[in-house]
C-alpha positions as a Python dict, from the first residue, in 0.01 Angstrom:
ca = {
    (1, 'X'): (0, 0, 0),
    (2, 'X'): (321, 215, -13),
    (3, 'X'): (614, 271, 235),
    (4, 'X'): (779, 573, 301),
    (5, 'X'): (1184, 592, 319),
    (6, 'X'): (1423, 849, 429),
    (7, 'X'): (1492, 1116, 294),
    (8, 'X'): (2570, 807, -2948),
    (9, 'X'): (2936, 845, -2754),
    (10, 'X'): (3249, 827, -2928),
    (11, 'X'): (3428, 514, -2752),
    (12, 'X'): (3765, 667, -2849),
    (13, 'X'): (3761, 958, -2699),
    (14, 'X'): (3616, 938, -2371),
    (15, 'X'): (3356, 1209, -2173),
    (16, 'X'): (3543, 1436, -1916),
    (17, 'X'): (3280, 1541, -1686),
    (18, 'X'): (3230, 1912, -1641),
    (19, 'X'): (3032, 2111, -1449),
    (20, 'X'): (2811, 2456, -1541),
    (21, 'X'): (2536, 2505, -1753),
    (22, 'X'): (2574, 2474, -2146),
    (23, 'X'): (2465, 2706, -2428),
    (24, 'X'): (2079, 2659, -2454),
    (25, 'X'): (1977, 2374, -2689),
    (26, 'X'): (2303, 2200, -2650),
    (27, 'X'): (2534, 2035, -2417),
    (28, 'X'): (2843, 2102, -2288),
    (29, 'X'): (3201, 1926, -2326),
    (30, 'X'): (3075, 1733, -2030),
    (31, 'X'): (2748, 1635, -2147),
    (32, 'X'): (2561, 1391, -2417),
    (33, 'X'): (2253, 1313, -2520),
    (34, 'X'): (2326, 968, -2311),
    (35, 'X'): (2323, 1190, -1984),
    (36, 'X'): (1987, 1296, -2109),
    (37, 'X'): (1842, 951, -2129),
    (38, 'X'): (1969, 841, -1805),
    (39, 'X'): (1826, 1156, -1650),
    (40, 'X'): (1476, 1106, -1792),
    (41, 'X'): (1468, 721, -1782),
    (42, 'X'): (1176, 595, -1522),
    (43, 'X'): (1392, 372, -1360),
    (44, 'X'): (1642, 624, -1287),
    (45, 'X'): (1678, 554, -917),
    (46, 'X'): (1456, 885, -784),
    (47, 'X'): (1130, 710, -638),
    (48, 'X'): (889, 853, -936),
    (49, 'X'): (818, 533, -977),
    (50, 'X'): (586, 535, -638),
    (51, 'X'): (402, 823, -771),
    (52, 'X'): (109, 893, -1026),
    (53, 'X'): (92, 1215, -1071),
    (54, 'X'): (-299, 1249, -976),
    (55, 'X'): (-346, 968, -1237),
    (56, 'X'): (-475, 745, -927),
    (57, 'X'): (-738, 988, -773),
    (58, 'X'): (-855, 1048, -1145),
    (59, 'X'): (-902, 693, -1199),
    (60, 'X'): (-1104, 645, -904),
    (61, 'X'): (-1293, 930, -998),
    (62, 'X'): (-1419, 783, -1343),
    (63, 'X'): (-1212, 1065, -1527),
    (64, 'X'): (-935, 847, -1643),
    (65, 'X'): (-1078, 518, -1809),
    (66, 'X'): (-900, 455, -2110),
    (67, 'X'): (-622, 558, -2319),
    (68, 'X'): (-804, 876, -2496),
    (69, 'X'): (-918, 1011, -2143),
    (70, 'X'): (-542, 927, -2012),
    (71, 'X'): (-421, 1151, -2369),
    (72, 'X'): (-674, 1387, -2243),
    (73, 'X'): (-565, 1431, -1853),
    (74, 'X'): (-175, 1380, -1975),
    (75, 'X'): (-202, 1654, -2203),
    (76, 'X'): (-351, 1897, -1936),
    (77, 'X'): (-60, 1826, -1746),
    (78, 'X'): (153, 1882, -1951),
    (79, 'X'): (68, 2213, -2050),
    (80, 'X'): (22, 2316, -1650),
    (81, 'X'): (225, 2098, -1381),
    (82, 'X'): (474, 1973, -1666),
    (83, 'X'): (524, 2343, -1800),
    (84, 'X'): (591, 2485, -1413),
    (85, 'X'): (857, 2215, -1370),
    (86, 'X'): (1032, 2242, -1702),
    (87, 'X'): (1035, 2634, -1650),
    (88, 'X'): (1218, 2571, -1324),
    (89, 'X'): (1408, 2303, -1401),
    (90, 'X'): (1567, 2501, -1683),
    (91, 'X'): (1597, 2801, -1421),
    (92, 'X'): (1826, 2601, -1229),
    (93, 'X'): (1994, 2432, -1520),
    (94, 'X'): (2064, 2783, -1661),
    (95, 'X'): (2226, 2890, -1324),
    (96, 'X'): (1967, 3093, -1163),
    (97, 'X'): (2018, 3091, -718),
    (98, 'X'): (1807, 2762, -659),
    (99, 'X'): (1703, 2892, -327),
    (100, 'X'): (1528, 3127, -524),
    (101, 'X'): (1408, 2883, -764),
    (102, 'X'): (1258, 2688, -503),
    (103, 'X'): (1118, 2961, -305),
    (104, 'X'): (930, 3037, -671),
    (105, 'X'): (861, 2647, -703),
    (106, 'X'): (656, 2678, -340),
    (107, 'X'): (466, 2968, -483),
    (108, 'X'): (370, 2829, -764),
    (109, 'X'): (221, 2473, -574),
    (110, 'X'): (-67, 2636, -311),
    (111, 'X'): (-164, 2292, -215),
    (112, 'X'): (21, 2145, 121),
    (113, 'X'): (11, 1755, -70),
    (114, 'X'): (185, 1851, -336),
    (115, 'X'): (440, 2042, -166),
    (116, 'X'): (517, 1777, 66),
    (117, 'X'): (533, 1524, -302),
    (118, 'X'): (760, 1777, -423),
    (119, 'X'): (1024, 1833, -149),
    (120, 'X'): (990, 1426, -104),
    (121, 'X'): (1108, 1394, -452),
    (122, 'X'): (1332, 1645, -455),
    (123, 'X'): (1502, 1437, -161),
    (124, 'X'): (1524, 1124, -325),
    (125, 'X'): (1626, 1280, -642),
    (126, 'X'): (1924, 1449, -458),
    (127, 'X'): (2057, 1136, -325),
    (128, 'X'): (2067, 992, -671),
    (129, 'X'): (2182, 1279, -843),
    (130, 'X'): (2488, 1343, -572),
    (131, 'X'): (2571, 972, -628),
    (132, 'X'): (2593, 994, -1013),
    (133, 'X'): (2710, 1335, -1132),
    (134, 'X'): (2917, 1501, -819),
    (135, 'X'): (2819, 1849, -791),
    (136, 'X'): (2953, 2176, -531),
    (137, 'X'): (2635, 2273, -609),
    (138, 'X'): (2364, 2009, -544),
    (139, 'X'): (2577, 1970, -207),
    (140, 'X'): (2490, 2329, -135),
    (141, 'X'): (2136, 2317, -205),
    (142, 'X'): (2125, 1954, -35),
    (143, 'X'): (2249, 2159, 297),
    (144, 'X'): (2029, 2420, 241),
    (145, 'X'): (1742, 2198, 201),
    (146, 'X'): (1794, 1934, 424),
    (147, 'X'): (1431, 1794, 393),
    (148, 'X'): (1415, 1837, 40),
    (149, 'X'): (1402, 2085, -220),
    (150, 'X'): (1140, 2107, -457),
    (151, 'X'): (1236, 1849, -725),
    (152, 'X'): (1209, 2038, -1028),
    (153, 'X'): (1479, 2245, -884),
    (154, 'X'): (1701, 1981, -804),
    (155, 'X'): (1628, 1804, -1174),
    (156, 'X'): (1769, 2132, -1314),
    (157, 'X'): (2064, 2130, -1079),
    (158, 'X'): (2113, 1743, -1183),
    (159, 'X'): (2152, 1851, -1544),
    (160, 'X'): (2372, 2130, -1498),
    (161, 'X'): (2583, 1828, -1262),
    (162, 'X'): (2572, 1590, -1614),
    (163, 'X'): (2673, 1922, -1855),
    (164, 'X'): (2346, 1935, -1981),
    (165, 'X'): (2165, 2292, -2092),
    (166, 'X'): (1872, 2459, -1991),
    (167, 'X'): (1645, 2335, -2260),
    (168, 'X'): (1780, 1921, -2196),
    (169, 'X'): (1687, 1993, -1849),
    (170, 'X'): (1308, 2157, -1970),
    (171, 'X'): (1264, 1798, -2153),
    (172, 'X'): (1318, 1599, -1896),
    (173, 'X'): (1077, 1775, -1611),
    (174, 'X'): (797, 1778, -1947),
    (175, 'X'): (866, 1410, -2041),
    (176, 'X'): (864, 1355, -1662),
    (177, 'X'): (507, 1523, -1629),
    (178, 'X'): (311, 1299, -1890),
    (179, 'X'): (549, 971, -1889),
    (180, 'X'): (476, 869, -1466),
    (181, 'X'): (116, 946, -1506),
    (182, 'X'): (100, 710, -1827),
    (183, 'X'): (301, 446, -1624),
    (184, 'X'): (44, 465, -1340),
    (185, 'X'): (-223, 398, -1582),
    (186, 'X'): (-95, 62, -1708),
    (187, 'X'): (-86, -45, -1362),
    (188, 'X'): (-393, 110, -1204),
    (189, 'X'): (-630, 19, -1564),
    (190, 'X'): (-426, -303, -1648),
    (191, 'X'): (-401, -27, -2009),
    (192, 'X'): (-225, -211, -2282),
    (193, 'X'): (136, -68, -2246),
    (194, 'X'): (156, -11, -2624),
    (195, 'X'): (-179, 221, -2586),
    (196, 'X'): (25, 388, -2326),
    (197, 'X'): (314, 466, -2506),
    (198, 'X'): (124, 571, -2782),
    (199, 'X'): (-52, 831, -2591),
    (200, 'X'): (324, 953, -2549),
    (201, 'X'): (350, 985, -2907),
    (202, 'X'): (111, 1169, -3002),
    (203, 'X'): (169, 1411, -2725),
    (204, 'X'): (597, 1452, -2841),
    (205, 'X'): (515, 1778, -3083),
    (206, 'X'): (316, 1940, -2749),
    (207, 'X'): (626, 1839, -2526),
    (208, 'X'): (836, 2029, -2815),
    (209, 'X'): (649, 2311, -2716),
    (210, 'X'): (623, 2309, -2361),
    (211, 'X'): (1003, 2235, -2355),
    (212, 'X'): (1096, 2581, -2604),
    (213, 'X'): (845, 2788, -2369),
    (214, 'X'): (1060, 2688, -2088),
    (215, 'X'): (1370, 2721, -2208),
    (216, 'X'): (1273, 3073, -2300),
    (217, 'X'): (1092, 3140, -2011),
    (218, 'X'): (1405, 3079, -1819),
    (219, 'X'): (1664, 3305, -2084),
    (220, 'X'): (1400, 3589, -1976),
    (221, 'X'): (1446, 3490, -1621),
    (222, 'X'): (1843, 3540, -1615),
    (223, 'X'): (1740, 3880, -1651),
    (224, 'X'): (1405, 3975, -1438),
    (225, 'X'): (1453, 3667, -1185),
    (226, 'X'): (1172, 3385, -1143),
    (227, 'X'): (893, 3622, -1205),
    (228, 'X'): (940, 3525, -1564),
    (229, 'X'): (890, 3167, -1528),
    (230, 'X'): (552, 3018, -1608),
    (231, 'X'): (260, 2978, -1347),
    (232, 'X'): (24, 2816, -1500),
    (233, 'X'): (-226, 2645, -1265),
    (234, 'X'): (-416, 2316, -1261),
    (235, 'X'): (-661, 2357, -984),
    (236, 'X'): (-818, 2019, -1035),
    (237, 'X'): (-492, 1839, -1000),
    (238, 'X'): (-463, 2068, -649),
    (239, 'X'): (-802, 1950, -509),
    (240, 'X'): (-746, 1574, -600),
    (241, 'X'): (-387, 1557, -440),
    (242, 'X'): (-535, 1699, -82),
    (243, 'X'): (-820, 1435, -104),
    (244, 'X'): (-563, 1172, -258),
    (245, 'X'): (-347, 1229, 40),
    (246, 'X'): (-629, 1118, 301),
    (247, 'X'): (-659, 776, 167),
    (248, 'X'): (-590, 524, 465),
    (249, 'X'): (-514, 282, 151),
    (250, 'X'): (-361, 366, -153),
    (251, 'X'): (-126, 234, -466),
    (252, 'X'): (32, 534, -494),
    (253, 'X'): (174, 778, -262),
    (254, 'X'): (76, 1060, -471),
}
């Protein structure tokens, strides 16, 4: 059953936080690779934990059964969902107008579920992120959005907040794709964590990818706006997620 809620560092020379977006593929004087791992760690206190991704409707469905067919859905995902997000989570992190980012994120997810999943996140994500890294600008969006924006969005603001760059904030929303759904299936399948994980392996020179395409996608979108960020579509995931949502019981809320 679920509930529903509101809403390698050199010890000698200390991190200064700074704010704004670093040069692609690196971080700022503000930012490490530590930030990163914090960002993109599951328990990282944002509620993914409480969601599967579609992993739970799939299971139920006899489409997810064992660690090949969870390699098999994960990677779809990841080249779809988990390449939308990372294209607009690097958006953001680059420093393109998040209202306009998120008004691209809602045209890019057709199904009401998911939507509501997204903004839910994005909520949750926002009260963590505030908490953590301080930002002018995730208070701005967090007024402009008071229910929520669309948490890829708000993971690319996050980043920027921790000094990270566009492409840091890419590998986190692609990791973040793949790595909750293969969480959900250790619990939902009673998989063999190591399986799991190993499915996560074998899918890091993909997440390479997906994470360069959105980077890139978002240097072209500086210039021609969110047009330029990717699109791509998953319609199975879309159906699932309404009919997922209708469940009187359910382990997951999405």
């Amino acid at each position: 059953m679920i509930r529903e809620t509101p809403d390698g560092l050199d010890v000698a020379h200390p991190v200064v936080p700074t704010h704004g977006p670093a040069p692609d593929g690196e971080t700022s004087r503000g930012g490490t690779s530590a930030a990163l791992l914090i960002l993109a760690d599951g328990r990282f206190p944002a509620g993914g934990h409480a969601h599967s991704g579609g992993v739970e409707a799939a299971v139920a469905a006899g489409r997810i059964r064992d660690a090949a067919s969870l390699e098999e859905f994960c990677r779809g995902r990841l080249h779809t969902a988990g390449l939308t997000a990372a294209g607009l989570a690097a958006a953001a992190a680059a420093g393109l107008d998040p209202l306009a980012l998120d008004e691209a994120a809602d045209a890019r997810t057709p199904v009401p579920a998911l939507r509501t999943t997204a903004r839910r996140l994005g909520r949750q994500l926002m009260r963590a992120a505030r908490a953590i890294w301080p930002s002018p600008e995730l208070d701005a969006l967090a007024a402009a959005r008071p229910r929520g924006a669309h948490q890829p969005v708000v993971l690319g603001l996050a980043a920027r907040a921790a000094g990270l760059g566009p492409s840091d904030a890419a590998y986190a929303a692609a990791y973040e794709s793949v790595g909750g759904p293969a969480t959900a299936a250790v619990r939902l399948l009673s998989l063999d964590p190591f399986d799991a994980t190993a499915v996560l392996a074998r899918l890091a020179p993909e997440l390479d990818q997906v994470a360069a395409r959105a980077a890139e996608a978002a240097r072209q979108a500086l210039d021609e706006g969110p047009g330029a960020l990717p699109a791509a579509a998953a319609p199975l995931l879309d159906i699932t997620a309404e009919q997922h949502a209708t469940w009187p019981v359910r382990l997951f809320a999405s």
